[in-house]
Coordinates of C-alpha atoms and ligand atoms in Angstrom, one line a residue:
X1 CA -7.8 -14.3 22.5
X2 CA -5.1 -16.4 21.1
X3 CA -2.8 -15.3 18.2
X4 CA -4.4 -17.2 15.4
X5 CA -7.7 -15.7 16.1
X6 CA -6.6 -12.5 16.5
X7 CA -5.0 -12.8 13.2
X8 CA -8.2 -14.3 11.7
X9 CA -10.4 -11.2 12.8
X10 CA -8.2 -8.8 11.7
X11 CA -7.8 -10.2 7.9
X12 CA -11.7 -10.8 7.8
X13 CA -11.9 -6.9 8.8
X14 CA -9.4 -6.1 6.5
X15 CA -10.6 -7.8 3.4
X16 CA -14.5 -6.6 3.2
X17 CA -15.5 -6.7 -0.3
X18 CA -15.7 -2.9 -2.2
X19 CA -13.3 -1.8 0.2
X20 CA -9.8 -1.1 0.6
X21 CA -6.5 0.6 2.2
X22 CA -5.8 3.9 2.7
X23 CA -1.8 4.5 3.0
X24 CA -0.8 7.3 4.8
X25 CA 2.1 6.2 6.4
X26 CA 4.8 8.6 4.5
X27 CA 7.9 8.7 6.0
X28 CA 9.5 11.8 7.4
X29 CA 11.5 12.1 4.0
X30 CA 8.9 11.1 1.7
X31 CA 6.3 13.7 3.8
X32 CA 8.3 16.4 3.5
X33 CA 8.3 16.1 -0.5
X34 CA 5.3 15.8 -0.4
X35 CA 4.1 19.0 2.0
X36 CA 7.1 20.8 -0.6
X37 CA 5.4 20.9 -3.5
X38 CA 2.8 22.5 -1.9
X39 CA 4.5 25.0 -0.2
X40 CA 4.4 24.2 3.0
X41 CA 7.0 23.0 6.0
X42 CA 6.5 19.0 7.3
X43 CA 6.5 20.4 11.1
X44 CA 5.1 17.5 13.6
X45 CA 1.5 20.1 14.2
X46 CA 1.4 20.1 10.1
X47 CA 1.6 16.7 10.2
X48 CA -0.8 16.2 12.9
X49 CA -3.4 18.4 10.9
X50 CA -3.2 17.1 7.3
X51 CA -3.7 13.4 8.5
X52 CA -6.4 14.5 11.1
X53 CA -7.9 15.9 7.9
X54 CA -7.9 12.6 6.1
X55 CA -8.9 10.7 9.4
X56 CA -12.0 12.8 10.4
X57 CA -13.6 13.1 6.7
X58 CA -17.4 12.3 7.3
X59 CA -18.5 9.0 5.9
X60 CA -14.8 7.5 4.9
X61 CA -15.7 3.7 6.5
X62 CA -17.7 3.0 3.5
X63 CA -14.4 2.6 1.3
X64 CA -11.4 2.1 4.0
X65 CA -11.3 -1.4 5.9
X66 CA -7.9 -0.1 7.3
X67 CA -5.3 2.3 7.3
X68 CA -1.6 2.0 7.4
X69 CA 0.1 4.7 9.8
X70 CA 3.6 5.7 10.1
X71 CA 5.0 5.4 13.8
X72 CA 4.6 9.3 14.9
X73 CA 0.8 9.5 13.9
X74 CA 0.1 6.3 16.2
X75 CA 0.9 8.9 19.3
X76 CA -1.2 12.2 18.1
X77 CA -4.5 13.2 18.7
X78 CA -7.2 15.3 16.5
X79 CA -7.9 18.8 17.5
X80 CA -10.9 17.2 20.3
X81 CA -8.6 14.8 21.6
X82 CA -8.9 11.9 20.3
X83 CA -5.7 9.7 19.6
X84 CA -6.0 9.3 15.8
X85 CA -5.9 5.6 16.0
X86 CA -9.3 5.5 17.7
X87 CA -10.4 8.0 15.4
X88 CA -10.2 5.3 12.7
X89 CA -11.7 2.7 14.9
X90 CA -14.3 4.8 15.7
X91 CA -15.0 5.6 11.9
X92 CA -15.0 1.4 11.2
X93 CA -11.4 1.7 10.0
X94 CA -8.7 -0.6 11.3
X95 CA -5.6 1.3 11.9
X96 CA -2.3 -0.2 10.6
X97 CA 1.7 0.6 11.3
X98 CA 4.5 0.9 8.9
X99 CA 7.7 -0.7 10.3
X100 CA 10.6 -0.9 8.1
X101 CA 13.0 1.8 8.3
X102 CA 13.9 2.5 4.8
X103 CA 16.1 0.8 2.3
X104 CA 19.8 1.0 1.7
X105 CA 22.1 -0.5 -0.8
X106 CA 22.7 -4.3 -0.8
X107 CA 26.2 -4.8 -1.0
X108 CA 27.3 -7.5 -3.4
X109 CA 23.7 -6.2 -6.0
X110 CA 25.1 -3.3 -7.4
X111 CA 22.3 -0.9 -7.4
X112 CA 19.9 -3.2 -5.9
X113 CA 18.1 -2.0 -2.7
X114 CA 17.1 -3.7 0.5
X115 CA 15.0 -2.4 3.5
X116 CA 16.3 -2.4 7.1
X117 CA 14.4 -2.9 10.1
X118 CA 14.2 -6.3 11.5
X119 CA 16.4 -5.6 14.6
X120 CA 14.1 -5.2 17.5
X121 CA 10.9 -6.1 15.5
X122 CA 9.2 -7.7 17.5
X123 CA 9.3 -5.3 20.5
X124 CA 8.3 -2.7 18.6
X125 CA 5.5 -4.8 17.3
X126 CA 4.2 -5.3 20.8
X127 CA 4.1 -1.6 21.4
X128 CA 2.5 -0.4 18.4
X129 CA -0.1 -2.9 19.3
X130 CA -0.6 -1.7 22.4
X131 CA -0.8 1.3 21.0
X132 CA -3.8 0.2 18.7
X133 CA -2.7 -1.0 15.7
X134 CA -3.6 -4.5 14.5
X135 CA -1.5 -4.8 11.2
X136 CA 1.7 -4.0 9.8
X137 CA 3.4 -3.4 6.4
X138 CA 6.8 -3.6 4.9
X139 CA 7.9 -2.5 1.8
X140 CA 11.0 -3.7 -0.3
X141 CA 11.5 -2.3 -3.8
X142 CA 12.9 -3.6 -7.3
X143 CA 15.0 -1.1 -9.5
X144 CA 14.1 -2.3 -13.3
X145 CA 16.8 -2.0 -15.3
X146 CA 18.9 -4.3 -17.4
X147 CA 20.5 -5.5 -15.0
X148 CA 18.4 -5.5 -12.0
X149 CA 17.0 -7.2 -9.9
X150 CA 20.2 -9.3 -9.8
X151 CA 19.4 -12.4 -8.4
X152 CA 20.8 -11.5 -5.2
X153 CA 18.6 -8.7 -4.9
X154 CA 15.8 -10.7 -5.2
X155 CA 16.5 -13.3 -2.6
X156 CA 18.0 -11.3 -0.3
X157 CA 14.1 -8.8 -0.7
X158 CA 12.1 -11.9 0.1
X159 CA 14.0 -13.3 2.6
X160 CA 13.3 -9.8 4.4
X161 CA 9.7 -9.9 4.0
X162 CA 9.5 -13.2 4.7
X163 CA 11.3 -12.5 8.0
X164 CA 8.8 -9.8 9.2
X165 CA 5.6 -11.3 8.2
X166 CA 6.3 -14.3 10.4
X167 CA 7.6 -11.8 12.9
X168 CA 4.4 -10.0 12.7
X169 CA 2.1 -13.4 12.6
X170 CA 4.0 -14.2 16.2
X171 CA 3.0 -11.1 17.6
X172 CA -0.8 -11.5 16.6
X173 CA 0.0 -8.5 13.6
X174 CA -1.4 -9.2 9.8
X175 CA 1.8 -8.5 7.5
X176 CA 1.2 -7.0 4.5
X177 CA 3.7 -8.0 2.5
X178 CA 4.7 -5.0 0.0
X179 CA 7.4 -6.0 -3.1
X180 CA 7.3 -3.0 -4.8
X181 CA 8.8 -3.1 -8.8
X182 CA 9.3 0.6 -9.2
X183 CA 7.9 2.4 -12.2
X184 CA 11.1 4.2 -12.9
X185 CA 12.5 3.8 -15.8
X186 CA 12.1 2.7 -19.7
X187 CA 11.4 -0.6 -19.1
X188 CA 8.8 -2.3 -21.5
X189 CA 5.6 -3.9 -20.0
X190 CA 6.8 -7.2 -20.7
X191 CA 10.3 -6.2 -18.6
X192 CA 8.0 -5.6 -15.9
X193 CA 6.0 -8.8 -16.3
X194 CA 8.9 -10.9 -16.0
X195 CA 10.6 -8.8 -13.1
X196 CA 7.6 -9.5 -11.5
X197 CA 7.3 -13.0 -11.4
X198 CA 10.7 -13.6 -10.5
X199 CA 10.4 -11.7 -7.3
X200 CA 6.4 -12.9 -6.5
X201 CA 7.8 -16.1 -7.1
X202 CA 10.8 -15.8 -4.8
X203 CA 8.8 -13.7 -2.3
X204 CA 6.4 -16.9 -1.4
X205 CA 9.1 -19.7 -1.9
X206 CA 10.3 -17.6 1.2
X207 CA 7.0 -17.2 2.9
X208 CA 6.9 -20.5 2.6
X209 CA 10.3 -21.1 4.0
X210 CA 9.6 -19.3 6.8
X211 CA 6.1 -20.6 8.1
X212 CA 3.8 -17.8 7.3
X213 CA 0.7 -18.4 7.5
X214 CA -0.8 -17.4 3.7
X215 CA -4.6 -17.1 4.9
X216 CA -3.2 -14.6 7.2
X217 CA -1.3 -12.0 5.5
X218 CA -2.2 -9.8 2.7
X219 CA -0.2 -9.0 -0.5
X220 CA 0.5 -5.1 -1.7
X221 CA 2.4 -5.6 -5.1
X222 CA 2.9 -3.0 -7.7
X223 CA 1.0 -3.6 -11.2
X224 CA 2.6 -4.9 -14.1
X225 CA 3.1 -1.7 -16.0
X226 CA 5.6 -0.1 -19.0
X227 CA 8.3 2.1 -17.2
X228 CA 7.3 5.8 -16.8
X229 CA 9.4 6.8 -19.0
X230 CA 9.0 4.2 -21.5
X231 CA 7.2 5.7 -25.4
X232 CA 4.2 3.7 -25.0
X233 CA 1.5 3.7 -22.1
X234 CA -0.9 0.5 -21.7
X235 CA -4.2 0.6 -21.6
X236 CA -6.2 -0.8 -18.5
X237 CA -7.3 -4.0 -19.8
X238 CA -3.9 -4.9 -20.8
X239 CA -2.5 -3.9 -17.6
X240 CA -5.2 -6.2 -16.1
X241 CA -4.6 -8.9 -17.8
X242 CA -0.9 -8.8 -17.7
X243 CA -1.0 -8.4 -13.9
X244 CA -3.6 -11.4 -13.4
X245 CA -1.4 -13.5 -15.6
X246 CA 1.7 -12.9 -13.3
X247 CA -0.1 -13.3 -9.9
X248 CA -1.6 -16.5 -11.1
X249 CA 1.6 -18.2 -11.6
X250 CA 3.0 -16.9 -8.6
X251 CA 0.1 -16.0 -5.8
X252 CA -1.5 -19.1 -4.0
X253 CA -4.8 -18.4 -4.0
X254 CA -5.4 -19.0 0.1
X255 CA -3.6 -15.6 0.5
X256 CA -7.2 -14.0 0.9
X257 CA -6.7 -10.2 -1.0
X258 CA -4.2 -8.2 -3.3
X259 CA -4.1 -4.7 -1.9
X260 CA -2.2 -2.6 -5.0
X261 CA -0.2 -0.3 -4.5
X262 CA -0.3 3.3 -6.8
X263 CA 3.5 3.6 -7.3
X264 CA 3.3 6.9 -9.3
X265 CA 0.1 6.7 -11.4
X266 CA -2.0 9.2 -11.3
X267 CA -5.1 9.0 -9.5
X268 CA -7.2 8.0 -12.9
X269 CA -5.0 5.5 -13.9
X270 CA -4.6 3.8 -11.0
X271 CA -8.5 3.8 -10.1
X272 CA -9.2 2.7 -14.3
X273 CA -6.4 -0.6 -13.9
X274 CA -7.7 -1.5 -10.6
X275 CA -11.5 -1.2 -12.2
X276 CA -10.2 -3.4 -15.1
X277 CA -8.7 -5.8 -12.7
X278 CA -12.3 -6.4 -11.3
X279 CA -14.2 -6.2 -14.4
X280 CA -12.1 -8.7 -16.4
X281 CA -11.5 -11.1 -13.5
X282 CA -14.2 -10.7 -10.8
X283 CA -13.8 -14.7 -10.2
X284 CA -10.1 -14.5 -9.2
X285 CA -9.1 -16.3 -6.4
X286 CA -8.2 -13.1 -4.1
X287 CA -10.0 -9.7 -3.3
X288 CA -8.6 -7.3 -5.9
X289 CA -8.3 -3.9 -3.9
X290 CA -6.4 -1.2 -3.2
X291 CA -4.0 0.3 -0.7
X292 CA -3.1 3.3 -2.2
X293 CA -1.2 6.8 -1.0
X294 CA -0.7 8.7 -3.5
X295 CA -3.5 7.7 -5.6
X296 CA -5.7 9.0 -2.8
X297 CA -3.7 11.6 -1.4
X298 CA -2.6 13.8 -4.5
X299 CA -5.9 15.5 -5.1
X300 CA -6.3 16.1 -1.0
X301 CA -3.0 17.9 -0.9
X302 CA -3.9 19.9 -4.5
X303 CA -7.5 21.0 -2.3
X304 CA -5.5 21.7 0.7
X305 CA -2.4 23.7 0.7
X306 CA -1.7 23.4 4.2
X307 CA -4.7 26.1 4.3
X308 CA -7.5 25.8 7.2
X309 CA -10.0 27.3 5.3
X310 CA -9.3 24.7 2.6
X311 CA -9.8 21.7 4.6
X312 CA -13.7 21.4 3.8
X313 CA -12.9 21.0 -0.2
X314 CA -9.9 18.8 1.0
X315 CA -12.2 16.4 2.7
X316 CA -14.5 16.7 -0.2
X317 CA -11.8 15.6 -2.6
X318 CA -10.9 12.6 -0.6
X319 CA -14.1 11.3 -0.5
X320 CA -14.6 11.7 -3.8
X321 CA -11.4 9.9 -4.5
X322 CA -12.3 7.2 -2.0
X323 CA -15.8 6.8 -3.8
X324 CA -14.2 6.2 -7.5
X325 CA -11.2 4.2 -6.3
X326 CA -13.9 1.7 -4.2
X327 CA -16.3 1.8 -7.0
X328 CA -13.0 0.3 -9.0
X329 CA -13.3 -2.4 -6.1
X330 CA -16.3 -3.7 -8.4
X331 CA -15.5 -3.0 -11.8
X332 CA -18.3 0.1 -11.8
X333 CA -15.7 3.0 -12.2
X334 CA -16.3 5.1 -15.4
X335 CA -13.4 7.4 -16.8
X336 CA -16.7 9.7 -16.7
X337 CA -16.7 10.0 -13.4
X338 CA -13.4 11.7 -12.9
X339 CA -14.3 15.1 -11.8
X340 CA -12.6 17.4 -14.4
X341 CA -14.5 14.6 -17.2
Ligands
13P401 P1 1.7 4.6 -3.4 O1 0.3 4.2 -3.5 O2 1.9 6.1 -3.4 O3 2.6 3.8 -4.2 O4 2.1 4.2 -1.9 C1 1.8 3.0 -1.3 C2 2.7 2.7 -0.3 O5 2.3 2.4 0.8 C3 4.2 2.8 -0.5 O6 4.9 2.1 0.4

């Protein structure tokens, strides 16, 4: 199969309506925070169990069109065997790869990021492949403050992704391309909005730039939210509507789906925003879905606690989570719903 079909079978698998992404492709660093607060160590074997967990939960295919994996999970196997790559397959779920290596500062942007990893890309592309996954991610992410993004920052971030998603589209890998403007902060809503477009805007004058292919990548942005920290929370429609009016300006409508990320909302706000989304603009020009981690994973973890005789309710939880967060897919999520409602 040529590259351009494989690409066009993998986005058509990826983008199935009332469906989305599951990330669980936590880092070693980020893992271990997470497997912390619930008191237990991030060993490989505990690593291997909790996302066996979230793999092999009964009936997950009917909300996961993929699901992105970090590098060390691509090699283990479920307690029968089975490499956890095929496990998804098996369940109808296309498994995915993270490949950046983390950020670092960008000299010259004071306290501006950038992420590292395009050295040796696309060798490590062709492995992973041939390890089973069919799509990649990359994420760069956008301190909000008053003075950043510089303008540095911002170029610099979309040359980057720009660089790996036509990296990926060589190797026959869908790119999702993730700018991340991070919720940290006191930032109003409208500082958000206009962070926003500036880097959406420079992400696909890059894309552009460098010859990827729009039909055959998917986007993964943040939402255009107030700062955490900021005195006044916004309510779902306005998030909606704020975050449809910045991907308009900036978003050619052949990329084929928006994939959101969670960024630090909780699971309920993040499934009510993305339900908004879809309610108030279910004739966009894109799929509005998700491609959350900890959105989807917070609850599991809460049920587990790293306890076998936990994993049954664990399982439950996800699926629960997976059910409200895909019925948010078609703007037929209810606060109501929520199980402590
Ligand atoms: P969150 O949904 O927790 O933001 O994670 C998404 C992700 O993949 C971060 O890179």
């Amino acid at each position: 199969m040529d590259v351009q079909n494989q690409l066009q079978g993998t986005v058509a698998e990826l983008t199935l309506k009332g469906k989305g992404i599951l990330a669980a492709d936590e880092s070693q660093p980020t893992i271990a925070k997470r497997f912390k607060a619930i008191g237990l160590e991030s060993s490989e074997e505990n690593r291997r169990i909790y996302r066996s967990l979230l793999l092999t939960t009964p009936g997950i295919g009917e909300f996961l069109n993929g699901v992105i994996l970090f590098e060390e999970t691509l090699g283990q196997k479920a307690d029968d065997g089975t490499p956890l790559p095929v496990v998804a397959q098996r369940a109808g779920i296309v498994p995915g790869i993270k490949v950046d290596k983390g950020t670092v500062a960008l000299p010259g942007a004071p306290d501006d990021l950038v992420t590292q990893g395009l050295d040796g890309l696309a060798g490590r592309l062709a492995d992973y492949k041939k390890k089973g996954a069919r799509f990649a991610k990359w994420r760069e992410v956008y301190v909000v403050s008053d003075h950043n993004p510089t303008a540095l920052g911002v170029e610099a971030n979309a040359e980057m992704l720009a660089r790996y998603a036509a990296t990926c589209q060589e190797q026959g890998m869908v790119p999702i391309v993730e700018p991340e403007v991070l919720l940290d902060g006191t930032h109003s809503l409208q500082r958000c909005a206009e962070v926003s477009e500036s880097v959406l805007h420079a992400v696909f004058h890059a894309l552009h730039r460098h010859h990827v292919m729009l039909e055959y990548m998917l986007l993964k942005p943040s939402m255009v939210l107030p700062g955490k920290d900021h005195p006044r929370k916004a309510h779902p429609e306005e998030v909606a509507r704020e975050t449809i009016k910045v991907l308009k300006r900036t978003v050619p409508a052949a990329v084929p789906s928006i994939n959101f990320l969670s960024g630090g909302q909780t699971s309920a706000q993040a499934t009510a925003n993305l339900n908004a989304l879809n309610a108030l603009f279910p004739q966009s020009p894109w799929t509005l879905s998700f491609s959350y981690a900890r959105a989807l994973q917070q609850p599991v973890l809460e049920a587990w606690h790293g306890r076998p005789e936990n994993v049954v309710n664990a399982q439950k939880s996800f699926h629960q989570r997976l059910t409200l967060t895909a019925a948010a897919c078609r703007g037929a999520y209810r606060p109501n719903m929520e199980p402590a409602a």
